CSV table of C-alpha atoms in Angstrom, one decimal:
chain,number,residue,atom,x,y,z
A,24,UNK,CA,29.8,17.5,15.5
A,25,UNK,CA,30.6,19.0,18.7
A,26,UNK,CA,30.3,17.5,22.1
A,27,UNK,CA,28.6,20.7,23.3
A,28,UNK,CA,25.5,19.9,25.2
A,29,UNK,CA,22.1,20.5,23.5
A,30,UNK,CA,18.8,22.1,24.8
A,31,UNK,CA,15.7,20.5,23.0
A,32,UNK,CA,12.2,21.3,22.6
A,33,UNK,CA,10.5,17.7,22.9
A,34,UNK,CA,6.8,17.1,22.3
A,35,UNK,CA,5.6,13.9,23.6
A,36,UNK,CA,2.2,12.2,23.6
A,37,UNK,CA,0.7,12.1,26.9
A,38,UNK,CA,-2.2,9.9,27.7
A,39,UNK,CA,-2.9,8.5,31.2
A,40,UNK,CA,-4.6,5.2,30.3
A,41,UNK,CA,-6.4,3.4,27.4
A,42,UNK,CA,-9.9,4.8,28.1
A,43,UNK,CA,-8.9,8.5,28.0
A,44,UNK,CA,-8.1,10.6,25.3
A,45,UNK,CA,-4.3,12.3,25.1
A,46,UNK,CA,-2.5,15.3,23.8
A,47,UNK,CA,0.8,16.3,22.7
A,48,UNK,CA,2.7,18.2,25.4
A,49,UNK,CA,5.8,20.3,25.1
A,50,UNK,CA,9.1,20.0,27.3
A,51,UNK,CA,12.3,21.7,27.2
A,52,UNK,CA,15.1,19.1,27.5
A,53,UNK,CA,18.4,20.6,28.7
A,54,UNK,CA,21.8,19.0,28.8
A,55,UNK,CA,21.6,16.4,26.2
A,56,UNK,CA,24.8,15.0,25.2
A,57,UNK,CA,25.2,14.3,21.4
A,58,UNK,CA,26.5,10.7,22.4
A,59,UNK,CA,23.3,9.9,24.0
A,60,UNK,CA,21.0,7.5,22.6
A,61,UNK,CA,17.2,8.8,21.8
A,62,UNK,CA,16.1,6.7,24.8
A,63,UNK,CA,18.8,8.1,27.0
A,64,UNK,CA,17.5,11.6,25.9
A,65,UNK,CA,13.9,10.5,27.0
A,66,UNK,CA,15.6,9.4,30.4
A,67,UNK,CA,16.9,12.7,30.7
A,68,UNK,CA,13.4,14.2,30.2
A,69,UNK,CA,12.0,11.9,32.8
A,70,UNK,CA,14.7,12.9,35.4
A,71,UNK,CA,13.8,16.2,34.9
A,72,UNK,CA,9.9,15.6,35.2
A,73,UNK,CA,10.5,13.5,38.5
A,74,UNK,CA,12.4,16.3,39.7
A,75,UNK,CA,9.6,18.8,39.3
A,76,UNK,CA,7.4,16.3,40.6
A,77,UNK,CA,5.4,15.4,37.5
A,78,UNK,CA,4.8,11.9,36.0
A,79,UNK,CA,7.6,10.7,33.7
A,80,UNK,CA,6.7,9.5,30.1
A,81,UNK,CA,5.9,6.1,30.1
A,82,UNK,CA,7.6,4.1,27.0
A,83,UNK,CA,8.8,0.7,26.0
A,84,UNK,CA,12.2,-0.3,26.1
A,85,UNK,CA,14.3,-3.3,26.9
A,86,UNK,CA,17.7,-4.5,25.2
A,87,UNK,CA,18.7,-1.0,24.1
A,88,UNK,CA,20.9,-2.4,21.5
A,89,UNK,CA,18.6,-2.9,18.6
A,90,UNK,CA,17.4,-6.5,18.7
A,91,UNK,CA,14.5,-6.8,21.3
A,92,UNK,CA,12.0,-4.8,19.3
A,93,UNK,CA,10.4,-3.1,22.4
A,94,UNK,CA,11.1,0.4,21.6
A,95,UNK,CA,8.3,2.0,19.4
A,96,UNK,CA,8.2,5.8,18.8
A,97,UNK,CA,7.3,7.8,15.9
A,98,UNK,CA,10.0,10.5,15.9
A,99,UNK,CA,9.1,13.5,13.7
A,100,UNK,CA,6.6,11.6,11.7
A,101,UNK,CA,8.6,8.4,11.2
A,102,UNK,CA,8.9,5.4,13.2
A,103,UNK,CA,12.3,4.7,14.9
A,104,UNK,CA,13.4,8.1,13.7
A,105,UNK,CA,13.9,7.3,9.9
A,106,UNK,CA,17.7,6.2,10.0
A,107,UNK,CA,18.3,3.0,7.8
A,108,UNK,CA,18.3,-0.1,9.7
A,109,UNK,CA,18.2,1.5,13.2
A,110,UNK,CA,15.7,1.2,16.2
A,111,UNK,CA,15.0,4.3,18.2
A,112,UNK,CA,17.4,2.8,21.0
A,113,UNK,CA,20.0,2.9,18.3
A,114,UNK,CA,19.4,6.5,17.1
A,115,UNK,CA,21.9,8.9,18.6
A,116,UNK,CA,21.3,12.6,19.5
A,117,UNK,CA,24.3,13.7,17.3
A,118,UNK,CA,21.8,13.3,14.5
A,119,UNK,CA,19.9,16.4,16.0
A,120,UNK,CA,20.8,20.1,16.4
A,121,UNK,CA,20.8,22.4,19.6
A,122,UNK,CA,17.6,24.1,19.7
A,123,UNK,CA,15.7,21.3,17.7
A,124,UNK,CA,12.0,20.6,18.0
A,125,UNK,CA,11.3,17.0,18.2
A,126,UNK,CA,7.6,15.4,18.0
A,127,UNK,CA,7.5,11.9,19.6
A,128,UNK,CA,4.4,9.7,19.1
A,129,UNK,CA,3.3,6.2,19.9
A,130,UNK,CA,2.6,3.4,16.9
A,131,UNK,CA,-0.9,4.5,15.5
A,132,UNK,CA,-3.3,1.8,14.8
A,133,UNK,CA,-6.7,0.4,15.8
A,134,UNK,CA,-5.0,-2.7,16.5
A,135,UNK,CA,-2.4,-1.2,18.7
A,136,UNK,CA,-4.2,0.5,21.5
A,137,UNK,CA,-2.4,3.1,23.5
A,138,UNK,CA,-2.0,1.9,27.2
A,139,UNK,CA,-0.1,4.9,28.6
A,140,UNK,CA,1.9,7.8,26.7
A,141,UNK,CA,4.1,6.0,24.1
A,142,UNK,CA,3.3,2.5,25.3
A,143,UNK,CA,1.0,0.4,23.0
A,144,UNK,CA,-0.4,-3.0,23.2
A,145,UNK,CA,1.1,-5.2,20.5
A,146,UNK,CA,-0.1,-8.5,21.6
A,147,UNK,CA,-2.2,-8.6,18.0
A,148,UNK,CA,1.0,-9.4,16.7
A,149,UNK,CA,1.6,-12.2,19.1
A,150,UNK,CA,-2.0,-13.4,18.4
A,151,UNK,CA,-1.2,-13.7,14.7
A,152,UNK,CA,1.9,-15.7,15.5
A,153,UNK,CA,0.1,-17.8,17.8
A,154,UNK,CA,-2.3,-18.4,14.9
A,155,UNK,CA,0.1,-20.2,12.5
A,156,UNK,CA,3.6,-18.7,12.9
A,157,UNK,CA,5.3,-22.1,14.1
A,158,UNK,CA,6.1,-25.6,13.0
A,159,UNK,CA,4.4,-28.7,14.6
A,160,UNK,CA,7.3,-31.0,15.8
A,161,UNK,CA,6.4,-34.6,17.0
A,162,UNK,CA,8.5,-35.5,19.9
A,163,UNK,CA,11.5,-38.2,19.3
A,164,UNK,CA,15.3,-37.8,19.2
A,165,UNK,CA,16.4,-34.5,18.1
A,166,UNK,CA,17.5,-34.8,14.4
A,167,UNK,CA,21.5,-34.4,14.0
A,168,UNK,CA,22.7,-30.8,13.1
A,169,UNK,CA,22.7,-30.3,9.2
A,170,UNK,CA,21.3,-33.6,8.5
A,171,UNK,CA,18.5,-31.7,6.4
A,172,UNK,CA,20.2,-30.2,3.4
A,173,UNK,CA,19.3,-26.6,2.8
A,174,UNK,CA,20.3,-24.6,-0.3
A,175,UNK,CA,22.4,-21.5,0.9
A,176,UNK,CA,20.0,-19.4,-1.1
A,177,UNK,CA,17.2,-20.5,0.8
A,178,UNK,CA,18.7,-20.5,4.0
A,179,UNK,CA,19.6,-16.7,3.3
A,180,UNK,CA,16.1,-15.9,2.1
A,181,UNK,CA,14.7,-17.4,5.3
A,182,UNK,CA,17.2,-15.4,7.6
A,183,UNK,CA,16.2,-12.3,5.6
A,184,UNK,CA,12.8,-12.6,7.3
A,185,UNK,CA,13.7,-14.2,10.4
A,186,UNK,CA,15.4,-10.9,11.2
A,187,UNK,CA,12.1,-9.5,12.2
A,188,UNK,CA,12.0,-8.5,15.7
A,189,UNK,CA,8.2,-7.6,15.8
A,190,UNK,CA,8.6,-4.1,16.7
A,191,UNK,CA,5.6,-3.0,14.6
A,192,UNK,CA,7.1,-0.2,12.9
A,193,UNK,CA,5.9,-1.6,9.6
A,194,UNK,CA,2.3,-0.9,10.8
A,195,UNK,CA,3.1,2.4,12.4
A,196,UNK,CA,4.7,3.5,9.0
A,197,UNK,CA,2.1,1.9,6.6
A,198,UNK,CA,-0.4,4.4,5.4
A,199,UNK,CA,-3.1,2.0,5.9
A,200,UNK,CA,-1.7,0.6,9.2
A,201,UNK,CA,-1.4,-2.7,7.7
A,202,UNK,CA,0.8,-5.5,9.3
A,203,UNK,CA,1.5,-7.4,5.9
A,204,UNK,CA,5.3,-7.0,6.2
A,205,UNK,CA,5.2,-8.4,9.8
A,206,UNK,CA,2.9,-11.3,9.0
A,207,UNK,CA,4.7,-12.2,5.8
A,208,UNK,CA,8.1,-12.0,7.3
A,209,UNK,CA,6.8,-14.3,10.1
A,210,UNK,CA,5.5,-16.9,7.2
A,211,UNK,CA,8.5,-16.4,4.9
A,212,UNK,CA,11.2,-17.6,7.6
A,213,UNK,CA,9.4,-20.8,7.8
A,214,UNK,CA,8.0,-21.2,4.1
A,215,UNK,CA,11.8,-21.4,3.2
A,216,UNK,CA,12.9,-24.1,5.1
A,217,UNK,CA,11.9,-27.9,5.0
A,218,UNK,CA,10.6,-27.9,8.4
A,219,UNK,CA,7.9,-25.1,7.7
A,220,UNK,CA,7.0,-26.5,4.1
A,221,UNK,CA,4.4,-29.0,5.1
A,222,UNK,CA,2.3,-26.3,7.0
A,223,UNK,CA,3.2,-23.7,4.6
A,224,UNK,CA,-0.5,-22.7,3.1
A,225,UNK,CA,-2.4,-23.7,6.2
A,226,UNK,CA,-0.1,-21.3,8.1
A,227,UNK,CA,-0.5,-18.6,5.5
A,228,UNK,CA,-4.5,-18.9,5.4
A,229,UNK,CA,-4.7,-18.8,9.4
A,230,UNK,CA,-2.1,-15.9,9.6
A,231,UNK,CA,-4.1,-14.0,7.2
A,232,UNK,CA,-7.5,-14.6,8.9
A,233,UNK,CA,-6.1,-13.5,12.3
A,234,UNK,CA,-4.6,-10.5,10.8
A,235,UNK,CA,-7.8,-9.5,9.5
A,236,UNK,CA,-9.7,-10.2,12.4
A,237,UNK,CA,-7.4,-7.9,14.4
A,238,UNK,CA,-8.4,-4.9,12.5
A,239,UNK,CA,-5.1,-4.1,10.5
A,240,UNK,CA,-5.6,-2.3,7.1
A,241,UNK,CA,-4.7,-3.6,3.6
A,242,UNK,CA,-1.6,-3.5,1.8
A,243,UNK,CA,-1.4,-1.0,-0.8
A,244,UNK,CA,2.5,-1.5,-2.0
A,245,UNK,CA,3.7,1.7,-1.0
A,246,UNK,CA,6.9,-0.1,0.7
A,247,UNK,CA,6.7,2.4,3.5
A,248,UNK,CA,7.0,-0.8,5.7
A,249,UNK,CA,10.5,-1.8,4.0
A,250,UNK,CA,11.7,2.0,4.3
A,251,UNK,CA,11.4,2.1,8.2
A,252,UNK,CA,12.0,-1.5,9.0
A,253,UNK,CA,15.0,-1.6,11.5
A,254,UNK,CA,15.7,-5.1,10.0
A,255,UNK,CA,15.4,-4.1,6.5
A,256,UNK,CA,13.2,-6.9,5.6
A,257,UNK,CA,12.2,-6.6,2.1
A,258,UNK,CA,8.6,-6.2,0.8
A,259,UNK,CA,9.6,-9.6,-1.2
A,260,UNK,CA,7.9,-11.4,1.5
A,261,UNK,CA,4.6,-9.9,1.1
A,262,UNK,CA,4.6,-11.2,-2.6
A,263,UNK,CA,5.6,-14.8,-1.3
A,264,UNK,CA,2.9,-14.3,1.3
A,265,UNK,CA,0.1,-13.3,-1.2
A,266,UNK,CA,1.6,-16.2,-3.6
A,267,UNK,CA,0.9,-18.6,-0.8
A,268,UNK,CA,-2.5,-17.3,-0.2
A,269,UNK,CA,-3.6,-17.5,-3.8
A,270,UNK,CA,-2.0,-20.8,-4.2
A,271,UNK,CA,-3.8,-22.1,-0.9
A,272,UNK,CA,-7.3,-21.4,-2.7
A,273,UNK,CA,-6.4,-24.0,-5.1
A,274,UNK,CA,-5.3,-26.6,-2.8
A,275,UNK,CA,-8.4,-26.6,-0.7
B,21,UNK,CA,-12.1,-13.6,18.6
B,22,UNK,CA,-12.9,-17.4,18.5
B,23,UNK,CA,-16.7,-16.2,18.1
B,24,UNK,CA,-15.8,-13.9,15.2
B,25,UNK,CA,-14.0,-16.3,13.5
B,26,UNK,CA,-16.5,-18.9,14.1
B,27,UNK,CA,-19.1,-16.6,12.8
B,28,UNK,CA,-17.0,-16.1,9.4
B,29,UNK,CA,-16.4,-19.7,8.8
B,30,UNK,CA,-20.2,-20.6,9.5
B,31,UNK,CA,-21.5,-17.6,7.0
B,32,UNK,CA,-19.8,-19.3,4.0
B,33,UNK,CA,-20.1,-23.2,3.1
B,34,UNK,CA,-17.1,-25.4,2.4
B,35,UNK,CA,-18.1,-25.2,-1.2
B,36,UNK,CA,-15.5,-24.1,-3.8
B,37,UNK,CA,-17.4,-20.8,-4.4
B,38,UNK,CA,-18.0,-20.4,-0.9
B,39,UNK,CA,-14.4,-20.6,0.0
B,40,UNK,CA,-13.7,-18.2,-3.1
B,41,UNK,CA,-16.1,-15.6,-2.0
B,42,UNK,CA,-14.5,-15.5,1.3
B,43,UNK,CA,-11.0,-15.3,0.1
B,44,UNK,CA,-11.9,-12.3,-2.0
B,45,UNK,CA,-13.6,-10.6,0.9
B,46,UNK,CA,-10.6,-10.9,2.9
B,47,UNK,CA,-7.8,-8.1,2.6
B,48,UNK,CA,-5.4,-9.9,0.6
B,49,UNK,CA,-8.0,-11.4,-1.7
B,50,UNK,CA,-9.6,-8.1,-2.3
B,51,UNK,CA,-6.3,-7.0,-3.6
B,52,UNK,CA,-6.3,-10.0,-5.7
B,53,UNK,CA,-9.7,-8.8,-7.1
B,54,UNK,CA,-8.2,-5.3,-7.4
B,55,UNK,CA,-5.2,-6.6,-9.4
B,56,UNK,CA,-6.9,-8.9,-11.8
B,57,UNK,CA,-9.7,-6.4,-12.7
B,58,UNK,CA,-6.9,-3.6,-12.9
B,59,UNK,CA,-5.1,-5.9,-15.3
B,60,UNK,CA,-8.0,-6.1,-17.2
B,61,UNK,CA,-8.8,-2.7,-17.4
B,62,UNK,CA,-5.4,-1.7,-18.5
B,63,UNK,CA,-5.5,-4.3,-21.4
B,64,UNK,CA,-8.5,-2.3,-22.2
B,65,UNK,CA,-7.1,1.0,-22.2
B,66,UNK,CA,-4.0,-0.1,-24.4
B,67,UNK,CA,-6.5,-1.8,-26.9
B,68,UNK,CA,-8.5,1.7,-26.8
B,69,UNK,CA,-5.3,3.9,-27.4
B,70,UNK,CA,-4.3,1.8,-30.3
B,71,UNK,CA,-7.6,2.4,-31.9
B,72,UNK,CA,-7.5,6.1,-30.9
B,73,UNK,CA,-4.3,6.6,-32.6
B,74,UNK,CA,-5.8,5.7,-36.0
B,75,UNK,CA,-6.9,9.5,-35.8
B,76,UNK,CA,-3.3,10.3,-37.1
B,77,UNK,CA,-3.8,8.1,-40.3
B,78,UNK,CA,-6.9,9.9,-41.3
B,79,UNK,CA,-10.8,10.5,-41.2
B,80,UNK,CA,-11.5,7.0,-43.2
B,81,UNK,CA,-9.2,4.9,-41.1
B,82,UNK,CA,-10.8,6.1,-37.8
B,83,UNK,CA,-14.1,5.9,-39.1
B,84,UNK,CA,-13.7,2.4,-40.5
B,85,UNK,CA,-12.3,1.4,-37.0
B,86,UNK,CA,-15.2,2.9,-35.3
B,87,UNK,CA,-17.7,1.0,-37.9
B,88,UNK,CA,-15.9,-2.1,-37.6
B,89,UNK,CA,-16.3,-2.1,-33.8
B,90,UNK,CA,-19.9,-1.3,-34.0
B,91,UNK,CA,-20.5,-3.8,-36.7
B,92,UNK,CA,-18.9,-6.8,-34.5
B,93,UNK,CA,-21.2,-7.5,-31.7
B,94,UNK,CA,-19.2,-10.0,-30.0
B,95,UNK,CA,-16.1,-7.9,-29.8
B,96,UNK,CA,-18.0,-4.5,-29.0
B,97,UNK,CA,-20.5,-6.2,-26.1
B,98,UNK,CA,-17.8,-9.1,-25.1
B,99,UNK,CA,-15.5,-5.7,-24.3
B,100,UNK,CA,-18.6,-4.0,-22.8
B,101,UNK,CA,-19.5,-6.9,-20.6
B,102,UNK,CA,-16.1,-7.2,-19.1
B,103,UNK,CA,-15.9,-3.7,-18.5
B,104,UNK,CA,-19.4,-3.8,-17.0
B,105,UNK,CA,-18.1,-6.5,-14.5
B,106,UNK,CA,-14.4,-5.4,-14.2
B,107,UNK,CA,-15.1,-1.7,-13.5
B,108,UNK,CA,-17.8,-1.9,-10.8
B,109,UNK,CA,-15.7,-4.7,-8.9
B,110,UNK,CA,-12.6,-2.6,-9.1
B,111,UNK,CA,-14.3,0.5,-7.7
B,112,UNK,CA,-16.3,-1.4,-5.2
B,113,UNK,CA,-13.2,-3.2,-3.7
B,114,UNK,CA,-11.2,0.3,-3.7
B,115,UNK,CA,-14.0,1.9,-1.6
B,116,UNK,CA,-14.1,-1.3,0.7
B,117,UNK,CA,-10.4,-1.4,1.2
B,118,UNK,CA,-10.3,2.5,1.9
B,119,UNK,CA,-13.0,2.2,4.6
B,120,UNK,CA,-10.9,-0.7,5.9
B,121,UNK,CA,-7.8,1.2,5.9
B,122,UNK,CA,-9.1,4.4,7.6
B,123,UNK,CA,-10.7,2.3,10.4
B,124,UNK,CA,-7.5,0.7,10.7
B,125,UNK,CA,-6.0,4.1,12.1
B,126,UNK,CA,-8.7,5.7,14.1
B,127,UNK,CA,-6.3,8.5,15.8
B,128,UNK,CA,-3.9,10.2,13.2
B,129,UNK,CA,-0.3,11.1,13.8
B,130,UNK,CA,0.1,14.8,14.9
B,131,UNK,CA,3.0,15.1,12.5
B,132,UNK,CA,2.2,13.9,8.9
B,133,UNK,CA,3.9,10.7,7.9
B,134,UNK,CA,7.6,11.0,6.8
B,135,UNK,CA,7.6,7.4,5.7
B,136,UNK,CA,9.0,7.5,2.0
B,137,UNK,CA,6.3,6.7,-0.5
B,138,UNK,CA,5.9,7.6,-4.2
B,139,UNK,CA,3.2,10.1,-4.4
B,140,UNK,CA,1.3,8.4,-7.2
B,141,UNK,CA,1.2,5.4,-5.0
B,142,UNK,CA,-0.3,7.6,-1.9
B,143,UNK,CA,-3.1,9.3,-4.2
B,144,UNK,CA,-4.4,6.1,-6.0
B,145,UNK,CA,-7.8,6.9,-4.7
B,146,UNK,CA,-8.0,10.6,-5.7
B,147,UNK,CA,-6.3,9.8,-9.4
B,148,UNK,CA,-9.0,6.9,-9.7
B,149,UNK,CA,-11.7,9.3,-8.7
B,150,UNK,CA,-10.7,11.8,-11.2
B,151,UNK,CA,-10.3,9.2,-13.9
B,152,UNK,CA,-13.9,7.6,-13.0
B,153,UNK,CA,-15.4,11.3,-13.2
B,154,UNK,CA,-13.6,11.7,-16.7
B,155,UNK,CA,-15.0,7.9,-17.7
B,156,UNK,CA,-18.6,9.0,-16.8
B,157,UNK,CA,-18.3,12.2,-19.0
B,158,UNK,CA,-16.5,10.3,-21.6
B,159,UNK,CA,-19.2,8.1,-22.1
B,160,UNK,CA,-21.9,10.9,-22.1
B,161,UNK,CA,-19.8,12.4,-24.8
B,162,UNK,CA,-18.7,10.0,-26.8
B,163,UNK,CA,-20.8,6.9,-26.5
B,164,UNK,CA,-24.4,8.3,-25.5
B,165,UNK,CA,-24.0,11.6,-27.1
B,166,UNK,CA,-25.8,13.5,-24.4
B,167,UNK,CA,-23.1,16.3,-24.3
B,168,UNK,CA,-20.6,18.3,-26.2
B,169,UNK,CA,-20.7,19.3,-29.6
B,170,UNK,CA,-22.2,16.4,-32.0
B,171,UNK,CA,-22.0,16.3,-35.8
B,172,UNK,CA,-25.3,17.4,-37.2
B,173,UNK,CA,-25.6,14.6,-40.0
B,174,UNK,CA,-24.7,10.7,-40.1
B,175,UNK,CA,-22.3,9.5,-42.7
B,176,UNK,CA,-23.4,8.1,-45.8
B,177,UNK,CA,-23.4,4.6,-44.9
B,178,UNK,CA,-25.6,5.6,-41.9
B,179,UNK,CA,-22.7,5.3,-39.3
B,180,UNK,CA,-21.9,8.1,-37.0
B,181,UNK,CA,-19.1,10.3,-37.9
B,182,UNK,CA,-16.7,9.4,-35.0
B,183,UNK,CA,-13.9,11.3,-36.6
B,184,UNK,CA,-15.8,14.6,-36.7
B,185,UNK,CA,-17.1,14.3,-33.2
B,186,UNK,CA,-13.6,13.6,-31.8
B,187,UNK,CA,-12.0,16.9,-33.6
B,188,UNK,CA,-15.3,18.9,-32.7
B,189,UNK,CA,-14.9,17.9,-29.2
B,190,UNK,CA,-11.3,18.5,-28.7
B,191,UNK,CA,-11.3,21.9,-30.3
B,192,UNK,CA,-13.0,23.0,-27.2
B,193,UNK,CA,-10.0,23.8,-25.0
B,194,UNK,CA,-12.1,23.0,-21.8
B,195,UNK,CA,-12.8,19.5,-23.2
B,196,UNK,CA,-9.2,19.1,-24.3
B,197,UNK,CA,-7.9,20.1,-20.7
B,198,UNK,CA,-10.1,17.9,-18.9
B,199,UNK,CA,-9.0,14.9,-21.1
B,200,UNK,CA,-5.4,15.6,-20.8
B,201,UNK,CA,-5.8,15.9,-17.0
B,202,UNK,CA,-7.6,12.8,-16.7
B,203,UNK,CA,-4.9,11.0,-18.7
B,204,UNK,CA,-1.9,12.3,-16.6
B,205,UNK,CA,-3.6,11.2,-13.4
B,206,UNK,CA,-4.5,7.8,-15.5
B,207,UNK,CA,-0.7,7.5,-16.1
B,208,UNK,CA,-0.1,7.9,-12.4
B,209,UNK,CA,-2.5,5.5,-11.5
B,210,UNK,CA,-1.2,2.9,-13.6
B,211,UNK,CA,2.4,3.6,-13.0
B,212,UNK,CA,1.8,2.1,-9.4
B,213,UNK,CA,-0.9,-0.2,-10.5
B,214,UNK,CA,1.1,-2.4,-12.8
B,215,UNK,CA,3.8,-2.7,-10.2
B,216,UNK,CA,1.5,-3.2,-7.5
B,217,UNK,CA,-0.5,-6.0,-9.0
B,218,UNK,CA,2.4,-8.1,-9.7
B,219,UNK,CA,3.0,-8.0,-6.0
B,220,UNK,CA,-0.7,-8.7,-5.0
B,221,UNK,CA,-0.7,-11.7,-7.4
B,222,UNK,CA,2.5,-13.0,-5.6
B,223,UNK,CA,4.9,-12.3,-8.5
B,224,UNK,CA,8.4,-11.5,-7.3
B,225,UNK,CA,11.6,-11.7,-8.9
B,226,UNK,CA,15.0,-10.1,-7.9
B,227,UNK,CA,15.6,-9.0,-11.6
B,228,UNK,CA,11.8,-9.3,-12.6
B,229,UNK,CA,10.3,-6.7,-9.9
B,230,UNK,CA,12.8,-3.6,-10.7
B,231,UNK,CA,12.1,-4.2,-14.5
B,232,UNK,CA,8.4,-4.2,-14.0
B,233,UNK,CA,8.5,-1.1,-11.9
B,234,UNK,CA,10.1,0.4,-14.9
B,235,UNK,CA,7.5,-1.1,-17.3
B,236,UNK,CA,4.8,0.4,-15.1
B,237,UNK,CA,6.4,3.7,-15.4
B,238,UNK,CA,6.8,3.5,-19.3
B,239,UNK,CA,3.5,2.0,-19.8
B,240,UNK,CA,1.6,4.4,-17.7
B,241,UNK,CA,3.2,7.5,-19.0
B,242,UNK,CA,3.4,5.9,-22.6
B,243,UNK,CA,-0.4,5.6,-22.4
B,244,UNK,CA,-1.0,9.1,-21.3
B,245,UNK,CA,1.4,10.5,-24.1
B,246,UNK,CA,-0.5,8.4,-26.5
B,247,UNK,CA,-3.9,9.5,-25.6
B,248,UNK,CA,-3.0,13.2,-24.8
B,249,UNK,CA,-1.4,13.5,-28.2
B,250,UNK,CA,-4.7,13.4,-30.0
B,251,UNK,CA,-6.5,16.5,-28.3
B,252,UNK,CA,-3.3,18.5,-28.4
B,253,UNK,CA,-2.8,17.6,-32.1
B,254,UNK,CA,-6.2,19.0,-32.9
B,255,UNK,CA,-5.6,21.9,-30.8
B,256,UNK,CA,-2.3,22.5,-32.9
B,257,UNK,CA,-4.4,22.1,-36.0
B,258,UNK,CA,-2.2,18.8,-36.8
B,259,UNK,CA,-5.4,16.7,-36.8
B,260,UNK,CA,-7.6,18.6,-39.3
B,261,UNK,CA,-11.5,18.5,-39.1
């Protein structure tokens, strides 16, 4: 790897608002430092566009350290660019070569309408969480820390799922635009803990119902979600969620 | 949103049957239907292959097996009834979920997805459709005797000469090729289906799931090898008329 500045051809989805159709537009981005993150490269593109008096590319971003789940770009056909366990903001330009042509698209799903350029509305995921991804806690004195014994194995399984940052890459990668990995992760991290146990089956049913109402696709077990998940959440959580839903049918 | 959910709740009653139907038409429930019917169809296919392999034992064994099947109405019609229910449910659910999935992504990506997935898993609909087309032809040929070469006379005991019908059919290279192609696609279909159905039914184990993935591959391609060995042996002259 050299520190030589790169010149790239970047094709970006441009769309003015939710109601208009968009198109892919090509830009030449110069002076790209290999140490830059992908979002810094996009910043560079935007600076160049502003110099020319053009509208900068709108894209979601916040922490830029891989934990907030805001960045949402399909880079060359793969959400977050396809490096294991990495969000787009943590993807570095050293993985690209001088002269490369790069394609940047928004998440594509009926449930994620494009608001502008690369920004999509992911509030469908929030509505799914609101439908059941919580524990009902009665008021009273806060329990002492560690007063509820939780086996290490269960705590680990819960933490695997709790790592979900809700970015929506699973939906973007899925052939069917299914949100099962997200929904199952949000159910699984509660289901493994005693606090989440009482509402386990009702939660699964309510979240699944909301997921369908939002217009996400069905799961075909292709595991594309697991492959692109920046938090490497396993498809195990989907099997657990399916199991809870089936059991819920016998508990009614 | 609330209206849509209210409507859904209102359309089915609180009865056990009603809530089951509601679950079966949800996205996860329809995959449970897919998994259960798929498991049943797979069990049928395994039994079917075991019967077919009697062709290697000889004409009498094969014809005796065919006559026994025909002569046991409970077994014959039990199996046919299961197929008559399971097959349409499997296909109908497939068509419905494919429609749902297409609707879930109205605008396609400019760059085809590079998110890794097994080709067999991505092409379930295609492999399923070819197997279905083959199944229709297969029924017309071997069950309804509408097409393909058929033996001119019945056996002495009045039964159909299933063995001769099979050999005469597979001596036609086109029929044999169609058969083998359908079996390869069936293998691909099963090699994803077996793993997938356990996932849909909520069965997961750190050791079991990788094992089941291998079982799915071995079973899928094993069934293919078993089925395909018969037309290939006929063509090579190992199974004689």
